[in-house]
mmCIF file of C-alpha atoms in Angstrom:
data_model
loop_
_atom_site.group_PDB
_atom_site.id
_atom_site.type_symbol
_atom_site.label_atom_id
_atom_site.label_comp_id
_atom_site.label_asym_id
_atom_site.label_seq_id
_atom_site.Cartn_x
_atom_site.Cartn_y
_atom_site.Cartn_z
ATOM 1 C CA UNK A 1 39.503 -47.451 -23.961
ATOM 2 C CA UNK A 2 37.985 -50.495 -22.174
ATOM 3 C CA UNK A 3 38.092 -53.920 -23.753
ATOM 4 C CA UNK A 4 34.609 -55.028 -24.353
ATOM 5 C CA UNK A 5 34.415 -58.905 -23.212
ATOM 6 C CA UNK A 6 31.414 -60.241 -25.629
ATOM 7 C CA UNK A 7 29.973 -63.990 -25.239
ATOM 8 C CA UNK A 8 28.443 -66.007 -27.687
ATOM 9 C CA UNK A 9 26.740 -68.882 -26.216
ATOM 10 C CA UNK A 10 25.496 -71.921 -28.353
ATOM 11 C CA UNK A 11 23.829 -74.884 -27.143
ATOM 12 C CA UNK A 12 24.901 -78.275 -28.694
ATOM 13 C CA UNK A 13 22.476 -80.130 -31.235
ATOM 14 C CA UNK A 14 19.686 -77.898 -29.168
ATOM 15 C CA UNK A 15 16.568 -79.728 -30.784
ATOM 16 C CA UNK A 16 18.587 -82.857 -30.790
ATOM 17 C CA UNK A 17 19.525 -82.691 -27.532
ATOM 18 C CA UNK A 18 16.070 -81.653 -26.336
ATOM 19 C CA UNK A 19 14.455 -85.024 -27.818
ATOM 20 C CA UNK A 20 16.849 -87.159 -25.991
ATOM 21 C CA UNK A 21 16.830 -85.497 -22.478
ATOM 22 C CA UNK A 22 13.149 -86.253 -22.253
ATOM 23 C CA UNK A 23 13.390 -89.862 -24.217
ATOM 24 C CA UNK A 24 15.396 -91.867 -23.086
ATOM 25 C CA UNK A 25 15.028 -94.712 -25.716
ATOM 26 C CA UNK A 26 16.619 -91.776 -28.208
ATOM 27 C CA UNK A 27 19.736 -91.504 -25.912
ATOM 28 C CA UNK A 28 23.256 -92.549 -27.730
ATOM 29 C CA UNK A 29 21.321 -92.820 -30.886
ATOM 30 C CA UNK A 30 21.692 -91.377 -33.954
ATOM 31 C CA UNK A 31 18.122 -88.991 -34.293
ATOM 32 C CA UNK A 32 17.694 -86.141 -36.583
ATOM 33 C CA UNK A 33 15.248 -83.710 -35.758
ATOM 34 C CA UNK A 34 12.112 -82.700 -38.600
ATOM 35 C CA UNK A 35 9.387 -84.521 -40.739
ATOM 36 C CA UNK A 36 9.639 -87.782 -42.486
ATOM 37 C CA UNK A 37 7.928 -86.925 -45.177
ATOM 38 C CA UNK A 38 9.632 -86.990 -49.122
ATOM 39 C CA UNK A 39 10.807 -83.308 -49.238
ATOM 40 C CA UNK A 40 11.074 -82.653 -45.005
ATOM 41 C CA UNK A 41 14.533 -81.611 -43.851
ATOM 42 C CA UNK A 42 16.642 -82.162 -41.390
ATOM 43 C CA UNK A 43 16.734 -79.214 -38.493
ATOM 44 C CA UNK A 44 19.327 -80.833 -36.275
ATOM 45 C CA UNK A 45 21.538 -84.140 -36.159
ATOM 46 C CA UNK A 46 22.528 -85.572 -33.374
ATOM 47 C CA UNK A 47 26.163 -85.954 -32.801
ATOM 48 C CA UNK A 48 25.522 -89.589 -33.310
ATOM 49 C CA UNK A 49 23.820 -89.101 -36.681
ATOM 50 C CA UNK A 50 26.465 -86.630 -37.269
ATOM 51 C CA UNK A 51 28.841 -89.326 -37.600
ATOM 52 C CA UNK A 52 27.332 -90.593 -40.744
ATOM 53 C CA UNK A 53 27.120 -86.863 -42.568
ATOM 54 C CA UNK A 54 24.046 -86.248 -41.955
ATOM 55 C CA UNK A 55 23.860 -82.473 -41.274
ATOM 56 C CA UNK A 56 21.057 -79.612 -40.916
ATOM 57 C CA UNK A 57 18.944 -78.472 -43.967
ATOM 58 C CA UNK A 58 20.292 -81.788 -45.591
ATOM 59 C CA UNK A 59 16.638 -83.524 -46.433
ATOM 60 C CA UNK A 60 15.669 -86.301 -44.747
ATOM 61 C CA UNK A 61 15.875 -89.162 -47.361
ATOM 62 C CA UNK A 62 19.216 -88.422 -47.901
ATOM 63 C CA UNK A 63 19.644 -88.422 -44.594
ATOM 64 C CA UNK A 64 18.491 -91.882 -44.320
ATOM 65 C CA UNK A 65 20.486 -93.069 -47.098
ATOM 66 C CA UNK A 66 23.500 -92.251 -45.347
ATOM 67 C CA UNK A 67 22.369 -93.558 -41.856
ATOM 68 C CA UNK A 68 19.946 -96.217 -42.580
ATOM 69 C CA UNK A 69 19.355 -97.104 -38.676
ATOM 70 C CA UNK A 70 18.747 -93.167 -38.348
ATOM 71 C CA UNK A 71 15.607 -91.839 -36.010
ATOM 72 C CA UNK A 72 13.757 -89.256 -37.772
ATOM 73 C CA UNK A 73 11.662 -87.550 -34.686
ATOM 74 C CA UNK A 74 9.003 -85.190 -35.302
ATOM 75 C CA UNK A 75 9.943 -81.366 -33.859
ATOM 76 C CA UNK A 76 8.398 -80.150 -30.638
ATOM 77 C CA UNK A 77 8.982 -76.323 -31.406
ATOM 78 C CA UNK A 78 7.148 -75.160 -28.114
ATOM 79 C CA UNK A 79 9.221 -77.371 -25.815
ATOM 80 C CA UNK A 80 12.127 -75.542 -27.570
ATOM 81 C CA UNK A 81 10.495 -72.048 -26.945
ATOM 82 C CA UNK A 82 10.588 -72.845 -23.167
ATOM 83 C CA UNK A 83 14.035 -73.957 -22.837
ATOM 84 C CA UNK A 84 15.118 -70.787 -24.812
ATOM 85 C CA UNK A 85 13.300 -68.871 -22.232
ATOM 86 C CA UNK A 86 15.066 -70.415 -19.252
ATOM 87 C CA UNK A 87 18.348 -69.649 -20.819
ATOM 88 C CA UNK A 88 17.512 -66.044 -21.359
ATOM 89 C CA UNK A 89 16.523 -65.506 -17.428
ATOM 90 C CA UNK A 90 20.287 -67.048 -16.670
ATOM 91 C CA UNK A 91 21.893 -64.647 -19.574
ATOM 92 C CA UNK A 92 19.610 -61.942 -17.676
ATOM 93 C CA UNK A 93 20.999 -62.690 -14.306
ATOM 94 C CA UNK A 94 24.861 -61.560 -15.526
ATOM 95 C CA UNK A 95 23.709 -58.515 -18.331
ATOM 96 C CA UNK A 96 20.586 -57.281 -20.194
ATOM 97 C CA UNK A 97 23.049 -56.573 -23.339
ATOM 98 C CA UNK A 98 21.865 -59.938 -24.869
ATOM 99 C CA UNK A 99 21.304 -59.839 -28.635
ATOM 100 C CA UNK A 100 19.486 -63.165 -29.785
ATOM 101 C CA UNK A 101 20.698 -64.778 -33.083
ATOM 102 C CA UNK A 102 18.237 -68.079 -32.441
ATOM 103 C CA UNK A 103 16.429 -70.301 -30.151
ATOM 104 C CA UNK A 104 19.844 -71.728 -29.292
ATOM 105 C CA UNK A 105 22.294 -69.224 -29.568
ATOM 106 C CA UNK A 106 23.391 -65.724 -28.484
ATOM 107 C CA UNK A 107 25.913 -62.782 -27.710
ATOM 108 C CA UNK A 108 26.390 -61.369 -24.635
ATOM 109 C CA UNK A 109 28.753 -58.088 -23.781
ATOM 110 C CA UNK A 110 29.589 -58.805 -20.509
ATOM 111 C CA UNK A 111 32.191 -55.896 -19.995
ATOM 112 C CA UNK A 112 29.581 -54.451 -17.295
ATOM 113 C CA UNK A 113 28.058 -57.338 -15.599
ATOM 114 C CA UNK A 114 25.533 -57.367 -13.240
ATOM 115 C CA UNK A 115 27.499 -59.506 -11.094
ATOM 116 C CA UNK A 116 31.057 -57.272 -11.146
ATOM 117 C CA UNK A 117 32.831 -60.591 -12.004
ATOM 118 C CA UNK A 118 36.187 -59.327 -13.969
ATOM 119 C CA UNK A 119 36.818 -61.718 -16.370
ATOM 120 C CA UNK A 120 34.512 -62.859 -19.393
ATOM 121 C CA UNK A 121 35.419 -66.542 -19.319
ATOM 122 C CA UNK A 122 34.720 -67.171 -15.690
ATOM 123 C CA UNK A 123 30.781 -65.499 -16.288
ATOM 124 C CA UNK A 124 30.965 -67.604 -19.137
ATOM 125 C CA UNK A 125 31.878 -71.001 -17.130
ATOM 126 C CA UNK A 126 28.935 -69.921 -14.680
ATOM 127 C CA UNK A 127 26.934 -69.282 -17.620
ATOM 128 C CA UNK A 128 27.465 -73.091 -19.121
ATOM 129 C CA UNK A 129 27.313 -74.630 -15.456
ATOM 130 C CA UNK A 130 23.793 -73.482 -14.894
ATOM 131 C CA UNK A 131 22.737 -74.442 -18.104
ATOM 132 C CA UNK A 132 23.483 -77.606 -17.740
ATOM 133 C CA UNK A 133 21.741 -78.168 -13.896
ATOM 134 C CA UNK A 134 18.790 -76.134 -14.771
ATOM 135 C CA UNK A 135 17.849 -77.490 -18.502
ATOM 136 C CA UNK A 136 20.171 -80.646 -18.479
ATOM 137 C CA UNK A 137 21.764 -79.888 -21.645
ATOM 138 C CA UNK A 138 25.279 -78.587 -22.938
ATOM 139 C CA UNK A 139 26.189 -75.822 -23.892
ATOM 140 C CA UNK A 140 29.396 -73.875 -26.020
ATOM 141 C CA UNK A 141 30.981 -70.768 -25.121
ATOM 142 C CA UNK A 142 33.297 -68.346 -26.890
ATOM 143 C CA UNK A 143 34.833 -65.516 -25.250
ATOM 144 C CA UNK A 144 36.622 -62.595 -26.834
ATOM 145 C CA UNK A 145 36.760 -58.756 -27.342
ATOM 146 C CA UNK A 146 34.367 -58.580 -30.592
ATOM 147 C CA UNK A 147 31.540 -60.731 -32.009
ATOM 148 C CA UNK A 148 32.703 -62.074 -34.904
ATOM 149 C CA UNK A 149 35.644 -63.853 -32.810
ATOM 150 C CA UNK A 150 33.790 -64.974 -29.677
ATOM 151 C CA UNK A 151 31.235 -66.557 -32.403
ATOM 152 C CA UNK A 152 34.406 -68.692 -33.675
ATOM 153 C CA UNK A 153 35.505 -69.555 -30.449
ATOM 154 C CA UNK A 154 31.627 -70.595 -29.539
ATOM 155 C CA UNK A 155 32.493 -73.163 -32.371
ATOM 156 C CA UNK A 156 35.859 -74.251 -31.660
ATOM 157 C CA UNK A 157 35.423 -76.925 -28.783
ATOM 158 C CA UNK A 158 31.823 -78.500 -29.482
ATOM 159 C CA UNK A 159 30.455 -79.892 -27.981
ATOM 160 C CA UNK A 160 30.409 -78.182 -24.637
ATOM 161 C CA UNK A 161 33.362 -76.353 -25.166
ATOM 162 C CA UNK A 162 34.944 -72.906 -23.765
ATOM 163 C CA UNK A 163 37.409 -71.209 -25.829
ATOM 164 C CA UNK A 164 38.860 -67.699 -25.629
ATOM 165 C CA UNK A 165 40.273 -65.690 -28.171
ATOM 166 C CA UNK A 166 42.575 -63.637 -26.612
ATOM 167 C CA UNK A 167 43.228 -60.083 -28.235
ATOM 168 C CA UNK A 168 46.838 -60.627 -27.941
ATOM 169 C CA UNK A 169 46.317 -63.360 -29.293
ATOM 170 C CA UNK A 170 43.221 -63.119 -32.139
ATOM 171 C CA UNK A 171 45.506 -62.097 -35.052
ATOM 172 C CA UNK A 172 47.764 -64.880 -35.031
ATOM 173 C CA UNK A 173 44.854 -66.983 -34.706
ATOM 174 C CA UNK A 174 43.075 -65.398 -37.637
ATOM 175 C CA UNK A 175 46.101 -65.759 -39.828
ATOM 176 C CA UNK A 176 45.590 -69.532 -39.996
ATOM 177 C CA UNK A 177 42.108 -69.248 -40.280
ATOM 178 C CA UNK A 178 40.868 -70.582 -44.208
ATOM 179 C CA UNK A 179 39.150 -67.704 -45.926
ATOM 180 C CA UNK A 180 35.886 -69.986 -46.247
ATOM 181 C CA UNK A 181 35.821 -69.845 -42.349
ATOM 182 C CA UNK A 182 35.723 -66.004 -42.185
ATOM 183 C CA UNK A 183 31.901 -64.759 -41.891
ATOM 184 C CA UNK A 184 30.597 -63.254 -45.287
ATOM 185 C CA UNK A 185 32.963 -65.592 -47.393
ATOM 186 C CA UNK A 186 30.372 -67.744 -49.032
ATOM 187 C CA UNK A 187 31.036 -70.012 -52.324
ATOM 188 C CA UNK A 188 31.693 -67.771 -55.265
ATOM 189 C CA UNK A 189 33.453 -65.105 -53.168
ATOM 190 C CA UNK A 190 35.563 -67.644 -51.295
ATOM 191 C CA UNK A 191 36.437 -69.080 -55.209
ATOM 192 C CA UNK A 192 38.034 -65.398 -56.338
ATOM 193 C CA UNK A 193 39.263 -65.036 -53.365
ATOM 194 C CA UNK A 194 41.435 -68.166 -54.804
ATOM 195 C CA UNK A 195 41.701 -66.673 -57.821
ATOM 196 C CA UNK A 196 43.335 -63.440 -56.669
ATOM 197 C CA UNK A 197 45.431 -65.820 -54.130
ATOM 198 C CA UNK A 198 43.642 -65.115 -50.752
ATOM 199 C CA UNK A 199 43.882 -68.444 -48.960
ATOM 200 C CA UNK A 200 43.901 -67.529 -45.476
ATOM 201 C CA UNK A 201 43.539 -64.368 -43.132
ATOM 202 C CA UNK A 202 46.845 -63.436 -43.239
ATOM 203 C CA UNK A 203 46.791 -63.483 -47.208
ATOM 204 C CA UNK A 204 43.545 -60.982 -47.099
ATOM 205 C CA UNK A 205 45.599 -59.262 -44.364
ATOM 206 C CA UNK A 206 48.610 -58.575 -46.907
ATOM 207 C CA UNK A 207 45.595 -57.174 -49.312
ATOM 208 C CA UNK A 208 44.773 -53.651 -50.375
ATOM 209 C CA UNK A 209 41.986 -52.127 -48.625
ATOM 210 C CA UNK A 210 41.617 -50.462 -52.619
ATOM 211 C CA UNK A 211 42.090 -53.441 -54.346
ATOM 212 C CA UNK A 212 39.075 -55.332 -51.967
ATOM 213 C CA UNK A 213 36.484 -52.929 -52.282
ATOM 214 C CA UNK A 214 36.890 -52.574 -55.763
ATOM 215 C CA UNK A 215 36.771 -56.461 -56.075
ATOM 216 C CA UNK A 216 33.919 -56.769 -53.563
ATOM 217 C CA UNK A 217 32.559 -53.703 -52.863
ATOM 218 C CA UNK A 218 31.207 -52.150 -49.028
ATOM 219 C CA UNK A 219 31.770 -56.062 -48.200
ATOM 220 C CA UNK A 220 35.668 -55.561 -49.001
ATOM 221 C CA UNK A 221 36.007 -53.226 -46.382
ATOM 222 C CA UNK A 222 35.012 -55.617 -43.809
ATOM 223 C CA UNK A 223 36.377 -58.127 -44.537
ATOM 224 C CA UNK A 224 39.857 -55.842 -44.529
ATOM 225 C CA UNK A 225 38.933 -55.340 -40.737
ATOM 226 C CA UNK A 226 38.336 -58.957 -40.040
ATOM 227 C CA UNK A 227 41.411 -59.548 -41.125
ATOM 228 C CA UNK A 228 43.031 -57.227 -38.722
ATOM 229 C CA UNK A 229 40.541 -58.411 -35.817
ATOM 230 C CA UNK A 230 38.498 -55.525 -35.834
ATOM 231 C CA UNK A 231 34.624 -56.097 -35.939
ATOM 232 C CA UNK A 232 33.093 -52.819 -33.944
ATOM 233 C CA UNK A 233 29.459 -54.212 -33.912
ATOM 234 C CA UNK A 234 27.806 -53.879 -30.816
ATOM 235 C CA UNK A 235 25.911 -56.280 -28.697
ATOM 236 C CA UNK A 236 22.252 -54.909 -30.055
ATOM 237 C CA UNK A 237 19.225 -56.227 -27.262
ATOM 238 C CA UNK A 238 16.124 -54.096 -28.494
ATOM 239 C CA UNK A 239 15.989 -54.168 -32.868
ATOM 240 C CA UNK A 240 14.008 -52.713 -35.202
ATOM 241 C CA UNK A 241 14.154 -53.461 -38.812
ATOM 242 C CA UNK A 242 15.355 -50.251 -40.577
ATOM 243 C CA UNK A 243 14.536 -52.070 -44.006
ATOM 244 C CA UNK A 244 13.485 -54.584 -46.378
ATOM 245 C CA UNK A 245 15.375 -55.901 -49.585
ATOM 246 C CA UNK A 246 16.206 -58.692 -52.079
ATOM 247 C CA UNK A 247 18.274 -59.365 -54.770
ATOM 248 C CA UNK A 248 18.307 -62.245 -57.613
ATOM 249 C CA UNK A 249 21.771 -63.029 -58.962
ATOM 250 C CA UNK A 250 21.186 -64.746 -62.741
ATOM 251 C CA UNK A 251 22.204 -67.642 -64.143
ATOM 252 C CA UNK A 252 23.353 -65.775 -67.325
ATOM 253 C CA UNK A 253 23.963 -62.227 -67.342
ATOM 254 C CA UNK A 254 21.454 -60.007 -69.272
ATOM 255 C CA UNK A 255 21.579 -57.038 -71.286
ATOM 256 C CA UNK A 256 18.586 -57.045 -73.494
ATOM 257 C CA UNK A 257 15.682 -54.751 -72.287
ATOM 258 C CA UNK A 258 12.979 -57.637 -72.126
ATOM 259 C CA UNK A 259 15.272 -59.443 -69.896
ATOM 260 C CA UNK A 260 16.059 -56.451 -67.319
ATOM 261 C CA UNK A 261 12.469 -55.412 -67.691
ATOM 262 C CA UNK A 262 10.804 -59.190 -66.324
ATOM 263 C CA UNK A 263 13.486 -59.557 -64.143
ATOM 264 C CA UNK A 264 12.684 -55.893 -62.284
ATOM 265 C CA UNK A 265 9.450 -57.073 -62.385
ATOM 266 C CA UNK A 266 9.863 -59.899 -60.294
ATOM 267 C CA UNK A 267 12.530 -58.446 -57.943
ATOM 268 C CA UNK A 268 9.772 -55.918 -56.982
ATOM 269 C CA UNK A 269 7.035 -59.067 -56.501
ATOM 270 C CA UNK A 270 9.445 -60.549 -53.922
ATOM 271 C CA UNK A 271 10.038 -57.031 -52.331
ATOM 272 C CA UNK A 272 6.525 -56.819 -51.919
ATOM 273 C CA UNK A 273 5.889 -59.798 -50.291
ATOM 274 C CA UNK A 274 8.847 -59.348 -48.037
ATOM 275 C CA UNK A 275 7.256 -55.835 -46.848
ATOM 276 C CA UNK A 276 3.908 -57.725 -46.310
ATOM 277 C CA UNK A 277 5.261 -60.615 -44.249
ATOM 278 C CA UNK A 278 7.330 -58.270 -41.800
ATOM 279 C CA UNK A 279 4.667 -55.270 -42.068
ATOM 280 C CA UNK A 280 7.452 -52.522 -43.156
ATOM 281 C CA UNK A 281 6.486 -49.095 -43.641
ATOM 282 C CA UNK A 282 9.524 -47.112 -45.523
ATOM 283 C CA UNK A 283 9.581 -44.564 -47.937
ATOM 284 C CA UNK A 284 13.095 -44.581 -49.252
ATOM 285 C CA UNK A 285 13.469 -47.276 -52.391
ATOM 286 C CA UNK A 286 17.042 -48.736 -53.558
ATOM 287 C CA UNK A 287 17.842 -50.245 -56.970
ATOM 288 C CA UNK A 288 21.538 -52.308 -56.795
ATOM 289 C CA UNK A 289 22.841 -53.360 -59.847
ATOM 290 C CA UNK A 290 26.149 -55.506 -60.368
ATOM 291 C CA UNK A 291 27.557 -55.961 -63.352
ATOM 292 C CA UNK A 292 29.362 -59.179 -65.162
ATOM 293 C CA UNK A 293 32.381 -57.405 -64.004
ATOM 294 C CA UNK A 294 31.394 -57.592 -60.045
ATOM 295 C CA UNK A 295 31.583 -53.665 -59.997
ATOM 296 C CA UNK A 296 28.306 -52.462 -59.021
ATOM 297 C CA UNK A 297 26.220 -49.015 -58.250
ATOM 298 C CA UNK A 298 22.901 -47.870 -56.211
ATOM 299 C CA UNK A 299 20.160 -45.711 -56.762
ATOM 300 C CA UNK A 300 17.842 -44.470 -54.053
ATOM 301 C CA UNK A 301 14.797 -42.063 -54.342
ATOM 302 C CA UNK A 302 12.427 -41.125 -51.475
ATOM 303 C CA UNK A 303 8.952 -40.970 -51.788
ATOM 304 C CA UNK A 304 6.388 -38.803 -49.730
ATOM 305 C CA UNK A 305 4.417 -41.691 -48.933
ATOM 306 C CA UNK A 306 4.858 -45.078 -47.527
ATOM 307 C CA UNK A 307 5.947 -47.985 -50.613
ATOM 308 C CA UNK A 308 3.858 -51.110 -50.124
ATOM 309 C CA UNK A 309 2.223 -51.999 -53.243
ATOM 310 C CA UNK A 310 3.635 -53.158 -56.784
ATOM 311 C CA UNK A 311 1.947 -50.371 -58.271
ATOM 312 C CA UNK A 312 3.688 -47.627 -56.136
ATOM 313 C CA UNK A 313 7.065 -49.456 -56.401
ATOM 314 C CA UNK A 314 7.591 -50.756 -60.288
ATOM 315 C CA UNK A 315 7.341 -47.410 -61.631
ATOM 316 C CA UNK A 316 10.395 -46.064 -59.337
ATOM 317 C CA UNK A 317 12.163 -48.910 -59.617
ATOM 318 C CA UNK A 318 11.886 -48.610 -63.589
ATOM 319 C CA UNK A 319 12.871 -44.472 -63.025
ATOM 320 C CA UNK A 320 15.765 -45.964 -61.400
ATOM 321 C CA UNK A 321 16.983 -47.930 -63.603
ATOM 322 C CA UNK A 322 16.955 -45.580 -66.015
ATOM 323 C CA UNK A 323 20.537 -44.680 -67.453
ATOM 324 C CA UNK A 324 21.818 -47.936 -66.454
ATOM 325 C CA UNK A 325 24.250 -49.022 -69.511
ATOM 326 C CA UNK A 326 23.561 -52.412 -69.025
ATOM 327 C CA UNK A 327 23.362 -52.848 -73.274
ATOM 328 C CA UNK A 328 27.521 -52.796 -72.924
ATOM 329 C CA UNK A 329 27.790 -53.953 -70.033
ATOM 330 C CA UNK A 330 25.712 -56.577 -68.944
ATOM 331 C CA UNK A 331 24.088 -57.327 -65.163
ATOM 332 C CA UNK A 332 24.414 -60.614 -62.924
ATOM 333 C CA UNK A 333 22.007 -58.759 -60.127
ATOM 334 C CA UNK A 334 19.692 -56.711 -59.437
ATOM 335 C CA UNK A 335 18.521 -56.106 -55.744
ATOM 336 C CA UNK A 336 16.156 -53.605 -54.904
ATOM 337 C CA UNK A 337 14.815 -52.075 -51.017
ATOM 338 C CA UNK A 338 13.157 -49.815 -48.962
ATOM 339 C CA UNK A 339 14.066 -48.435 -46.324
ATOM 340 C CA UNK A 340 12.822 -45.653 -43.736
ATOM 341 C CA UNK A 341 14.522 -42.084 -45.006
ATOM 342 C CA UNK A 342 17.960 -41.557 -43.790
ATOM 343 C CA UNK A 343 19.007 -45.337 -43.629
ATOM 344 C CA UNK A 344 21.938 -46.696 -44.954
ATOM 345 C CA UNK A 345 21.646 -48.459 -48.190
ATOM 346 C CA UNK A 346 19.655 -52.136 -47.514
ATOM 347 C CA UNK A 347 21.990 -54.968 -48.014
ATOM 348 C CA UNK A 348 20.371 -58.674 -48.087
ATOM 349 C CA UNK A 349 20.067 -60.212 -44.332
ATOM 350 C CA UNK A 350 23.261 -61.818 -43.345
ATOM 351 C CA UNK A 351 23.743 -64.561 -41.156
ATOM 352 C CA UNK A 352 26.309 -66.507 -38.845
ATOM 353 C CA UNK A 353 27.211 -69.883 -40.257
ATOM 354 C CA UNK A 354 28.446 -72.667 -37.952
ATOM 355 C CA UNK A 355 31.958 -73.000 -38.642
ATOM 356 C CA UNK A 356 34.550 -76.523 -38.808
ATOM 357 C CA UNK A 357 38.200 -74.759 -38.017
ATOM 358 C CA UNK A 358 41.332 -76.473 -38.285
ATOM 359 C CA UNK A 359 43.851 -74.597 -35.829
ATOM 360 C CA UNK A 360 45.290 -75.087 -32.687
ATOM 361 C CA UNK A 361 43.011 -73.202 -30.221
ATOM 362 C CA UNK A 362 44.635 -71.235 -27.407
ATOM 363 C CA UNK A 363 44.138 -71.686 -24.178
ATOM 364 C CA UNK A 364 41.520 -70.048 -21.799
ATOM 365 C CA UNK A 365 43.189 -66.926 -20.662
ATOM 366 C CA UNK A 366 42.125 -63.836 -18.697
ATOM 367 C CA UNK A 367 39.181 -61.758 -20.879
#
C-alpha cells in the first residue's frame, strides 16, 4: 500500500503579517491584530508582541498590560480573504485534494501531484517559495504520512519552518511528545491522564486499548492510534455537514429531575439555534449523557420529518431521556444532535490547536 505524503501548510502570524507587509511603520513592531475596544480580543500577535505573552483570543487590555508600547490595529478581513485566495490557486497548481482548516492554514495529500514530483517535502519547499514571492509573507510546512503528524511538524519550526516527520521515524518522535501536545487532549482529560500516569505518548502507548475507552470513551480509541502513529483521516476537499450538536458539561453534577429537566431545556435552545445558523435539515436526534463517573451512553430516534423547531425536538429529547438512572447516578453532561439518518453519532466540532513542542525535530528526509 502506497504511503500517502499529506501537507499542512500554515502561514506565520497571517493577519499580523498582513498589516505589516503593507505598513511599513508596523514593521519590527510589536502589533496585535483586533479592536481596541474594553472586551475586543486579540486575533493574532505579532512575533514581536509575542515576546511579551501576548497571544490570540487573549483580550486586548490584557494585552496591553503586558506590552504597554503594543499596536492594537484594526482587522482588514477582506484583504485576508484575497491573500487566502492566492494561496489556494498555488495549493491548486500541485493537487485539488486541499481540505481548508482556515484563512491561513491547510492540508494537502500530495501522494498524486499534479506535477509528478516524488517527494512531499520538495512540493512543499516549492509550495513555501512561491508563497513568499507572490504574497510576500512566510509560510510553515509539515510533511508526513497522516494529518495529525504533518499538522505537528507545520508547528515545529515557526516561523517559516519545514519539518518532516518521517514514518520511520514518527513513533519515536511521538514517544517524547507531552500528552497535552497530542490533538483531543484538552485540560481535564490531559489532568487524568496524570492521574492514571499517562505523561507522554509512549506512556498512552503502553495503555490498554480497554482500559482507554472505558476511561474516555470513542475518544480512547483514538487516541490509542495516535499513539501508535496511525490517524487514517483523509484529505477531505468538498464537505458537507452530516450534523449539528452541543453539549453543556456542569459545574456540579445533577440528579434531581428539575435540574435535568431545565438543563434539557436549554441544551435543545442551543441546538436550535445551531440548526438555524448553519440551515441543517436532519431527522435523526441524539441524547449523550455522561455520568460523574465519565462513563457515558447515547440515545438516537429518527423522526419522519425534518427537526428544526423546539417544539418538535424537546419532546424527543425528553422520550430519550427517559430511563436514564441519573437519581443514583448523577450527570456532568448532556449533549444532544441531529443528524441526517444513517450518520454516525454527532460528536461536538473538534479543532486543531497550535501546538509549543519540546523535542528534537528530525531532519528533512525523503517523504
Amino acid at each position: 500500500m502506497e504511503r500517502r505524503k499529506i501537507i499542512h501548510v500554515d502561514m506565520d502570524q497571517f493577519f499580523a503579517a498582513v498589516e505589516q507587509r503593507d505598513n511599513e511603520e508596523l514593521r519590527g513592531k510589536p502589533i496585535a491584530v483586533g479592536r481596541d475596544v474594553e472586551r475586543g480580543v486579540v486575533s493574532t500577535a505579532s512575533y514581536e508582541a509575542r515576546r511579551y505573552g501576548v497571544h490570540s483570543a487573549q483580550s486586548i487590555q490584557v494585552a496591553k498590560r503586558l506590552c504597554p508600547q503594543l499596536i492594537i490595529v484594526e482587522p482588514h478581513f477582506q484583504k485576508y480573504k484575497e491573500v487566502s485566495a492566492q494561496l489556494h490557486e498555488i495549493f491548486h497548481d500541485y493537487t485539488d485534494l486541499i481540505e481548508p482548516i482556515s484563512l491561513d492554514e491547510a492540508f494537502l495529500d500530495v501522494t498524486e501531484n499534479k506535477k509528478g514530483m516524488e517527494l512531499g517535502v520538495a512540493i512543499a519547499r516549492e509550495i513555501k517559495q512561491r508563497i513568499r514571492e507572490t504574497t510576500g509573507l512566510t509560510a510553515s510546512a509539515g510533511v508526513s504520512y497522516c494529518k495529525f503528524l504533518a499538522k505537528i511538524a507545520s508547528d515545529w519550526r515557526k516561523p517559516d519552518g519545514l519539518t518532516v516527520i518521517h514514518p520511520d521515524r514518527a513513533l519515536d518522535f511521538i514517544a517524547h511528545l507531552k500528552v497535552e501536545k497530542i490533538w483531543g487532549v484538552g485540560q481535564k482529560t490531559a489532568e487524568k491522564m496524570h492521574r492514571m500516569g499517562i505523561f507522554t505518548g509512549l506512556d498512552l502507548r503502553n495503555m490498554a486499548l480497554e482500559r482507554l475507552t472505558h476511561e474516555f470513551g470513542k475518544m480512547g480509541h483514538v487516541f490509542y492510534d495516535f499513539a501508535r502513529g496511525i490517524d487514517n483521516r483523509p484529505v477531505v476537499s468538498e464537505w458537507e455537514r452530516k450534523s449539528v450538536s452541543c453539549e453543556h458539561t456542569f459545574e456540579a453534577d445533577i440528579s434531581r429531575n428539575a435540574d435535568v429537566t431545565i438543563h434539557l431545556y436549554h441544551t435543545v435552545l442551543e441546538l436550535v439555534r445551531r440548526i438555524e445558523k448553519n440551515d441543517f435539515e436532519g431527522r435523526t436526534l441524539t441524547l449523550k449523557v455522561k455520568f460523574l463517573d465519565f462513563q457515558q451512553i447515547t440515545r438516537s430516534i429518527t423522526a419522519d420529518h425534518t427537526l428544526r423547531t423546539k417544539d418538535e425536538i424537546l419532546p424527543l429529547a425528553k422520550q430519550l431521556m427517559q430511563g436514564v438512572n441519573f437519581h443514583s447516578h448523577p450527570i456532568r453532561l448532556i449533549g444532544l444532535g441531529v443528524s441526517k439518518p444513517g450518520t454516525p453519532t454527532p460528536q461536538p466540532d473538534k479543532q486543531w490547536t497550535e501546538l509549543e513542542l519540546d523535542f528534537k525535530p528530525w531532519p528533512e528526509t525523503a517523504l
